[in-house]
N, CA and C of each residue as an Amber inpcrd file, in Angstrom:
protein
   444
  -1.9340000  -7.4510000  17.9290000  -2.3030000  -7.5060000  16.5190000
  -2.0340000  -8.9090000  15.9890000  -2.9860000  -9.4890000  15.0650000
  -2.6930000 -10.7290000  14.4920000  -1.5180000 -10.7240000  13.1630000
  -0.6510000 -12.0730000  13.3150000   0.7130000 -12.3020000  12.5450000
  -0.3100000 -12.0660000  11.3000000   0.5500000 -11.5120000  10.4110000
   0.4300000 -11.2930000   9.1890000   1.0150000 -11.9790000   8.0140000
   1.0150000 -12.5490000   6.6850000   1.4380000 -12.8460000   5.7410000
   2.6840000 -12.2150000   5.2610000   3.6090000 -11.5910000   5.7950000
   4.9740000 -10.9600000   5.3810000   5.8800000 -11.6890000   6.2900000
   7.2410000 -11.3280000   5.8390000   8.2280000 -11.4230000   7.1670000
   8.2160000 -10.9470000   8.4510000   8.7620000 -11.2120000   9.6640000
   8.7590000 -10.6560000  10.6750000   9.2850000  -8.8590000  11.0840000
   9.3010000  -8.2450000  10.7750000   9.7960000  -6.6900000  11.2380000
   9.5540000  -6.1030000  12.6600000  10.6110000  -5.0890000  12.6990000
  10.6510000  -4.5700000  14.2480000  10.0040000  -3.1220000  13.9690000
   9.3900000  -3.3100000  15.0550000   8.3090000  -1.9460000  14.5760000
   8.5880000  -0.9090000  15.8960000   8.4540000   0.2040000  15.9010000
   8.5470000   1.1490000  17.1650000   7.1200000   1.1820000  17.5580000
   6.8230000   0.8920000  18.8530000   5.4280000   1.1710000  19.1890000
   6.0340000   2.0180000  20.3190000   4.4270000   2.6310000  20.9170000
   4.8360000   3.2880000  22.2310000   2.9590000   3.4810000  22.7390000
   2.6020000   3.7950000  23.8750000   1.3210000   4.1330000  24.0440000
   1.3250000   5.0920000  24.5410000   0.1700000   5.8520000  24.0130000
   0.0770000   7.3710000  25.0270000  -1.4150000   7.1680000  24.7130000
  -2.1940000   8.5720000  24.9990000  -3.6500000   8.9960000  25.4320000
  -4.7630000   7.2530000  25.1460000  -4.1700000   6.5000000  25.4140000
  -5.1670000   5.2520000  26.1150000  -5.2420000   4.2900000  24.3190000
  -3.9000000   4.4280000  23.7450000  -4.1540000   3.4800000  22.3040000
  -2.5260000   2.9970000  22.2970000  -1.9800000   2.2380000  21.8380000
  -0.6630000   2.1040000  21.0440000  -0.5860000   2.8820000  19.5340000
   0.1320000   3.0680000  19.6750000   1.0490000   3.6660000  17.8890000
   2.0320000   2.9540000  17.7440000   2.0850000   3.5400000  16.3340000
   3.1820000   2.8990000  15.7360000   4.2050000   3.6730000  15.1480000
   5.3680000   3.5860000  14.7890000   5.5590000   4.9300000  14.0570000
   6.3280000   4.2290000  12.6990000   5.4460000   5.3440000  11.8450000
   5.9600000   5.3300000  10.0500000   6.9870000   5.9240000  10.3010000
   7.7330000   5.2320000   8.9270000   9.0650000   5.8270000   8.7970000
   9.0890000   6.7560000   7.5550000   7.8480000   6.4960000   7.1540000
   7.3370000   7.4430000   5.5640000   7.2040000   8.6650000   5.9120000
   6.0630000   8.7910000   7.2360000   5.7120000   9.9840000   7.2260000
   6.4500000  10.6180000   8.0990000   7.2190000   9.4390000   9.0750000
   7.9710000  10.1440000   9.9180000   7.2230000  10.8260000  11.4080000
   6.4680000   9.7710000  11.6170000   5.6740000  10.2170000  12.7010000
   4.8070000   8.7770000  13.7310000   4.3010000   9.1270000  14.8410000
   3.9380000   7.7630000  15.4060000   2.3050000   8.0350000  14.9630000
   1.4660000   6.5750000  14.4940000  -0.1080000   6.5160000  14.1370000
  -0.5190000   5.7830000  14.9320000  -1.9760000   6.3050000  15.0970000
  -2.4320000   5.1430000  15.9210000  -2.7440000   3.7990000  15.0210000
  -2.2990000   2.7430000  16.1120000  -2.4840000   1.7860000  15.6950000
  -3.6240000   1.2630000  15.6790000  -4.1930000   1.0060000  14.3330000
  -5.4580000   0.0370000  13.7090000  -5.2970000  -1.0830000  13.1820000
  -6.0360000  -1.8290000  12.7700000  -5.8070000  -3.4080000  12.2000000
  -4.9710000  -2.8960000  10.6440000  -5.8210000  -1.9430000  10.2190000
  -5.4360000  -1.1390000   8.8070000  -3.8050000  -0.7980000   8.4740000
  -3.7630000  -0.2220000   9.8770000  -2.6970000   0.2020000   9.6500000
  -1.3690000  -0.3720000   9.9780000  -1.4730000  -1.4990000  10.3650000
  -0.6590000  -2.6400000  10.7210000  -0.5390000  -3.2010000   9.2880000
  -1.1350000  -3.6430000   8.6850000  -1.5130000  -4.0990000   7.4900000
  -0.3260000  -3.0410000   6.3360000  -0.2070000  -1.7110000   6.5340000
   0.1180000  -0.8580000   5.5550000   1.6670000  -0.6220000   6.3560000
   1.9660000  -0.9240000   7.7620000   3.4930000  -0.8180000   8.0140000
   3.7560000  -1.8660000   7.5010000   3.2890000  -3.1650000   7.1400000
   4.1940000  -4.5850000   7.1300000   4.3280000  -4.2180000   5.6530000
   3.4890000  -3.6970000   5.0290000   3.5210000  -3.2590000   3.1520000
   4.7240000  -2.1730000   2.7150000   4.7770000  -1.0890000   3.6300000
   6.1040000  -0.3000000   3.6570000   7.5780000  -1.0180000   3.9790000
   7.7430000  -1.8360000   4.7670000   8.4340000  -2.4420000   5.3300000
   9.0130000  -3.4500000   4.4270000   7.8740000  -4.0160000   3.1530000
   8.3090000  -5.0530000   2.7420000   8.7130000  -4.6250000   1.5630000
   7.9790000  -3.2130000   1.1430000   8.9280000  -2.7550000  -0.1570000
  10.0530000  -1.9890000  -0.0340000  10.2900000  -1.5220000   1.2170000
  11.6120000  -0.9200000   1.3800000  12.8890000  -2.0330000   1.8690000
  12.2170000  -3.1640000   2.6110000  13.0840000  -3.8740000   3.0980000
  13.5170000  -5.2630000   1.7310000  12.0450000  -5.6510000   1.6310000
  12.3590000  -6.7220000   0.5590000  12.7350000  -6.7680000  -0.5300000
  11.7680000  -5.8020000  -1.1860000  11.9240000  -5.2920000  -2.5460000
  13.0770000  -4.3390000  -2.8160000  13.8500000  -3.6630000  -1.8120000
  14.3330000  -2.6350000  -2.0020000  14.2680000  -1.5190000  -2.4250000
  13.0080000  -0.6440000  -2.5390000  12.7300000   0.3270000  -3.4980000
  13.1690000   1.6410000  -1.9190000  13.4670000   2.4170000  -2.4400000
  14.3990000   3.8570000  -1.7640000  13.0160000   4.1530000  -0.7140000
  13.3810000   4.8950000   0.1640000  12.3140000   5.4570000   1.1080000
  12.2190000   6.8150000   0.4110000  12.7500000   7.3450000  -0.1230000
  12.3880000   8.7710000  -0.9010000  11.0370000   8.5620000  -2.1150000
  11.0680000   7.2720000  -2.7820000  10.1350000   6.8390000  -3.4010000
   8.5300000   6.4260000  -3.3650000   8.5900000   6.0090000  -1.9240000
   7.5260000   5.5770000  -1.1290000   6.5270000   6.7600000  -0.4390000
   5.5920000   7.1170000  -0.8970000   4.1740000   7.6530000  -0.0090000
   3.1640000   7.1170000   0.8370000   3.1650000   7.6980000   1.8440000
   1.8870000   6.6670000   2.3870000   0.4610000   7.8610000   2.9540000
  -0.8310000   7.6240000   2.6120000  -1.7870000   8.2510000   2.9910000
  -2.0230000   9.7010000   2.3790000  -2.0850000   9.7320000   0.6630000
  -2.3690000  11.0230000   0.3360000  -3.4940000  11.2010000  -0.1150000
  -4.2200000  12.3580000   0.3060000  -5.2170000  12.7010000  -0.5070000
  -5.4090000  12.8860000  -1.4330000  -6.6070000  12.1890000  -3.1490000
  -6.5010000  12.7990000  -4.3610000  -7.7910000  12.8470000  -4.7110000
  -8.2000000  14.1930000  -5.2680000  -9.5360000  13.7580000  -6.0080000
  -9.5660000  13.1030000  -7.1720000 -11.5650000  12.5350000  -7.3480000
 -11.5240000  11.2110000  -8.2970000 -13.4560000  11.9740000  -8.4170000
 -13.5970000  12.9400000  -9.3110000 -14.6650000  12.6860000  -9.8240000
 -15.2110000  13.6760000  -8.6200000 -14.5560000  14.6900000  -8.5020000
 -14.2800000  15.5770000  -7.4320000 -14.7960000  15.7270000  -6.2360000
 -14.6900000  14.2860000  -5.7360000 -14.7420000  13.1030000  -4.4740000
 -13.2020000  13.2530000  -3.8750000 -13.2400000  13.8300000  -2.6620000
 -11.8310000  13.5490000  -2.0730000 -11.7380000  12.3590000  -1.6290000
 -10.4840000  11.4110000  -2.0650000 -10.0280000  10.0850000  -1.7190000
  -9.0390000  10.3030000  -0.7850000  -8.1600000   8.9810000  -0.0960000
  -7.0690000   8.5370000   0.2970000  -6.2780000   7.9800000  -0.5640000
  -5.5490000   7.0820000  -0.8120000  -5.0940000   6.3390000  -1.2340000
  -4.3660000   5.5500000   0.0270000  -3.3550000   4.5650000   0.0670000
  -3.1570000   4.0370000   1.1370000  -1.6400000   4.3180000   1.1320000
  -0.6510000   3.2220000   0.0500000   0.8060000   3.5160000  -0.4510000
   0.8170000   3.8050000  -2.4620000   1.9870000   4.8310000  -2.1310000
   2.2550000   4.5790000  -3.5580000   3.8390000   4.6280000  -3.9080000
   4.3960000   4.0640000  -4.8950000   5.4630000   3.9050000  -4.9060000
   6.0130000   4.6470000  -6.3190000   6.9440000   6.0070000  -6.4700000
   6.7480000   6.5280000  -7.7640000   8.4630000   6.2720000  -8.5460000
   8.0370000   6.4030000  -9.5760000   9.4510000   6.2960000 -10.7170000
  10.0300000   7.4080000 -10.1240000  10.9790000   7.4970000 -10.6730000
  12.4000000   8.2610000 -10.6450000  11.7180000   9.5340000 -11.3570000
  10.7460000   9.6380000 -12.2270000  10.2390000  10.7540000 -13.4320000
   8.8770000  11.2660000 -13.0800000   8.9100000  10.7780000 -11.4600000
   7.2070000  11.3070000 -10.4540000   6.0180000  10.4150000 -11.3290000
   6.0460000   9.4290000 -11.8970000   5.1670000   9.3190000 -12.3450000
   4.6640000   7.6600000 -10.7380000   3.8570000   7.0140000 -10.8560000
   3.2210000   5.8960000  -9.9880000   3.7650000   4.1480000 -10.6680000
   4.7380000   4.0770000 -10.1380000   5.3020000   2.3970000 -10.2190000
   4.1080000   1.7260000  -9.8960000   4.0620000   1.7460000  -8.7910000
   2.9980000   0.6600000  -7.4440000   1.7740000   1.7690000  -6.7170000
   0.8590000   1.3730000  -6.8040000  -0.5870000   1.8790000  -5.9200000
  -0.7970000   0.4470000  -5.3330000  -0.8480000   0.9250000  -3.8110000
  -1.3740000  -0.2970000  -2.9260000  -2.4600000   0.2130000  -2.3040000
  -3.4250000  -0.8760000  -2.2780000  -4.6320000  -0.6490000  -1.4120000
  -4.5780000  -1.6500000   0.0850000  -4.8000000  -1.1400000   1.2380000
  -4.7620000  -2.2590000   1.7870000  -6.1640000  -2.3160000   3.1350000
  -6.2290000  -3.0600000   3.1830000  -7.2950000  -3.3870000   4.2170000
  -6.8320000  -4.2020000   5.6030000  -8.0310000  -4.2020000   6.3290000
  -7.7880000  -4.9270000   8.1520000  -7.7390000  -6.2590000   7.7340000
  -6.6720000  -7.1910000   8.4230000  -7.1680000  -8.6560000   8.2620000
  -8.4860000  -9.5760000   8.2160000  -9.3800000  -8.8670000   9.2460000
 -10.6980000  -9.3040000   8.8050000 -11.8920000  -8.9290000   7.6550000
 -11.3500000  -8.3030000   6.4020000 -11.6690000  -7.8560000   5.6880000
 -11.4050000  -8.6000000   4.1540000 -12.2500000  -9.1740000   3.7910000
 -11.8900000 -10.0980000   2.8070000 -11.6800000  -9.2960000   1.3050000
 -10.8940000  -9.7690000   0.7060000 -10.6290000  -8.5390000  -0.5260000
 -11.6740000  -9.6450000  -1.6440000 -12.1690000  -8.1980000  -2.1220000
 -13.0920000  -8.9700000  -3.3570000 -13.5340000  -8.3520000  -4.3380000
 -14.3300000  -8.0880000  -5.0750000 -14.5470000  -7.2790000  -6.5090000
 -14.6380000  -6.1770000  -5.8490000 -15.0070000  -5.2970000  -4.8820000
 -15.5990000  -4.1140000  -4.7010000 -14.1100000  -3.2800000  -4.4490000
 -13.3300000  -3.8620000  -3.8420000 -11.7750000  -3.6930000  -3.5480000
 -11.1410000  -3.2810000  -4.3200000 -10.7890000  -4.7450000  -5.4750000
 -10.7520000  -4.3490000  -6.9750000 -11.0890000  -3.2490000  -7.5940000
 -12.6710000  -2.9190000  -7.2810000 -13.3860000  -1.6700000  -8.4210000
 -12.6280000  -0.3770000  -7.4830000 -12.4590000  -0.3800000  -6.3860000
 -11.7040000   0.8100000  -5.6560000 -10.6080000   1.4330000  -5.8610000
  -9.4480000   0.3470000  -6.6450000  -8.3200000   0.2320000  -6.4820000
  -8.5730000   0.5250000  -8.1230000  -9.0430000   0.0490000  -8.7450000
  -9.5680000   0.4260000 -10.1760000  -9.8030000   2.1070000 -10.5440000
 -10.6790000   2.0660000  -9.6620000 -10.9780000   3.7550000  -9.8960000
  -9.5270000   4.8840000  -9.5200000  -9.3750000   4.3160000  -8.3570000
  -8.0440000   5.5990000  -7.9020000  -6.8770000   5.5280000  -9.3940000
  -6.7150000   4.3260000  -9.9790000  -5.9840000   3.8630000 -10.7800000
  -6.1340000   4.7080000 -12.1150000  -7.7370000   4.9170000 -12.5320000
  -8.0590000   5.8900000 -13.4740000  -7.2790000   7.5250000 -13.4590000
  -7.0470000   7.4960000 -12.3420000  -6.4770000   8.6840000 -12.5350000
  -4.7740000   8.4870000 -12.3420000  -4.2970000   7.8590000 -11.1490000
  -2.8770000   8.0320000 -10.8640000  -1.9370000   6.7500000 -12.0660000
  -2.9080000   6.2860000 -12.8930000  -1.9690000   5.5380000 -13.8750000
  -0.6440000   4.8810000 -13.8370000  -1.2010000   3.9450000 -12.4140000
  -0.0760000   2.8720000 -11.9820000   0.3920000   2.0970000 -12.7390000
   1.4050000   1.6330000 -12.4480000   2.2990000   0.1670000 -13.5440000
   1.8750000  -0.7680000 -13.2230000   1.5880000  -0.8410000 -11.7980000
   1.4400000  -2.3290000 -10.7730000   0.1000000  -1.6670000  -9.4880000
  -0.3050000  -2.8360000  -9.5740000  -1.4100000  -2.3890000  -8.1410000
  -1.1380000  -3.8260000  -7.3360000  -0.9480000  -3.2930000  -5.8120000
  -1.2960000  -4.1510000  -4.9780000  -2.5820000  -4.1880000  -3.9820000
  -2.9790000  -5.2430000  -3.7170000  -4.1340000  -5.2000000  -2.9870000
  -4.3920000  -6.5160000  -1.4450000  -4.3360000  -6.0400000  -0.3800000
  -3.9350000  -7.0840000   0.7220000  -4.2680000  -6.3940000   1.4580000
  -5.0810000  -7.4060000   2.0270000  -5.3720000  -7.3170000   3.5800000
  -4.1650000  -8.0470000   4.7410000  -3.2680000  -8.1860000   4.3960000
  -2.3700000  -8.6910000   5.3940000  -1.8400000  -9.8110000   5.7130000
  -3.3320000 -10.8280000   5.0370000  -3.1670000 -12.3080000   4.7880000
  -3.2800000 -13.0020000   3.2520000  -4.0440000 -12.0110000   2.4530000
  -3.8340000 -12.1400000   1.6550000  -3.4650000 -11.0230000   0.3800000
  -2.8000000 -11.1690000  -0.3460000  -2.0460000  -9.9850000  -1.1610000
  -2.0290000 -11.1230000  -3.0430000  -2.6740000  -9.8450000  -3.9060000
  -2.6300000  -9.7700000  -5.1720000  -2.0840000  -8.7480000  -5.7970000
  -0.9290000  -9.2960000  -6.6680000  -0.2930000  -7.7820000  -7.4380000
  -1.0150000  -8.2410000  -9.1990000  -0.8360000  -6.9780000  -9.7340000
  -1.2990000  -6.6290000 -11.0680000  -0.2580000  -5.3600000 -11.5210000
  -0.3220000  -5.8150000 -13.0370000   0.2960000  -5.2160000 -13.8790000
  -0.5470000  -4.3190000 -14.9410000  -0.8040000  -3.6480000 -15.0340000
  -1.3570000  -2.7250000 -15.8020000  -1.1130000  -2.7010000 -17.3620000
  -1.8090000  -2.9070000 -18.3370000  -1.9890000  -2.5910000 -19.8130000
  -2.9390000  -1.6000000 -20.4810000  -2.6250000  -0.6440000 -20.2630000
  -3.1400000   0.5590000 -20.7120000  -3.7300000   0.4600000 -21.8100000
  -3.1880000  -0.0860000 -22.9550000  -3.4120000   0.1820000 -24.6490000
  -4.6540000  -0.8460000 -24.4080000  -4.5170000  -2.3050000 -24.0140000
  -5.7100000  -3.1520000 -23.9830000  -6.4430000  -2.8240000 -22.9530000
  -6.5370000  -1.8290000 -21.8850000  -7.4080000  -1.4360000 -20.7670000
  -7.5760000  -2.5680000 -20.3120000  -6.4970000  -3.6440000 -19.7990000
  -6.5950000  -4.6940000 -18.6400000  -5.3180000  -5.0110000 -18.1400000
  -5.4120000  -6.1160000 -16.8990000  -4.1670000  -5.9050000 -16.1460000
  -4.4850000  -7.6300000 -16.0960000  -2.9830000  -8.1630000 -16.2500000
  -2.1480000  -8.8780000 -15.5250000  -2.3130000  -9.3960000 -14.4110000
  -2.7730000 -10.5700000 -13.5480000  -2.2890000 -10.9110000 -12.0890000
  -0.7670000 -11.5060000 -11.9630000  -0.0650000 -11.1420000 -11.1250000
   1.0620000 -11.5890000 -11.1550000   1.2990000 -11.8770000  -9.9760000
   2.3880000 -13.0250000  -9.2920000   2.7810000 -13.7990000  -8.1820000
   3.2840000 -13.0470000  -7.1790000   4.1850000 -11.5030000  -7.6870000
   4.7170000 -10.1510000  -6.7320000   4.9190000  -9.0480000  -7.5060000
   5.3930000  -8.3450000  -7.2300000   5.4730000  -7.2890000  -7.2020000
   6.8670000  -6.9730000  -7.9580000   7.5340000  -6.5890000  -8.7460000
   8.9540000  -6.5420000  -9.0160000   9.8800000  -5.7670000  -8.3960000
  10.8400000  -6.4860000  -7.8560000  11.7730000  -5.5490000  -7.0290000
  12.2500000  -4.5470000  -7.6250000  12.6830000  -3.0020000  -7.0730000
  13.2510000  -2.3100000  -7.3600000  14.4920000  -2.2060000  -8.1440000
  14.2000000  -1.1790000  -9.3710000  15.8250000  -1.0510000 -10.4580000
  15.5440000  -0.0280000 -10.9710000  16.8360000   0.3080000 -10.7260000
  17.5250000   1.7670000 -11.3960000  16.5960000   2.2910000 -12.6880000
């Protein structure tokens, strides 16, 4: 897999039926490994490791409907009161993030009414802050570390 834009982390791999995995510590299980999903361990990794936010807080890969379209989502990171801190979208390194990304990460947003959205492909990463009352968001430099 190609180095990524985060710190270095130790990851559990292992190979079985003819792929490598990886294993989440979210879901608690080994995935196969994709460009995608390399992309979304170094994103778990960096908000549990960097940011510090709790592993009880952190989701990764849930289904929600949107316009009664079943979605994914990729990570989400929730308050203490279940409500959505952080929605991350993330993509393969060869995948350039651009308005359509945006409008994706936009829409899931209509409904799960994030504080912060992240959006990265691995090399590159944009966080946003959400303003509800003016219906626009903020670009901001990261993400804010975790607090009580």
């Amino acid at each position: 897999m190609v180095p990524l834009n985060f710190p270095e982390y130790k990851f559990r791999l292992k190979s079985s039926e003819n792929n490598v995995r990886i294993f989440d510590s979210i879901r608690k299980k080994f995935v196969v490994l994709q460009p995608e999903e390399w992309v979304r361990q170094h994103v778990v990794n960096y908000l549990l490791e960097e940011k510090s936010y709790p592993k009880s807080l952190v989701n990764v890969e849930k289904q929600l409907v949107i316009n009664n379209i079943k979605k994914r989502y990729d990570i989400v990171v929730f308050n203490s009161d279940g409500s959505i801190h952080i929605l991350v979208e993330c993509k393969a390194p060869q995948i350039n993030i651009d308005q359509t990304t945006f409008d994706q990460i936009a829409r899931y947003n209509l409904e799960l009414k994030a504080d912060y959205l992240m959006v990265t492909n691995g090399l590159d990463h944009f966080y946003c802050k959400m303003d509800f009352t003016s219906e626009k968001y903020t670009f901001l430099r990261d993400i804010p570390d975790f607090s009580r």
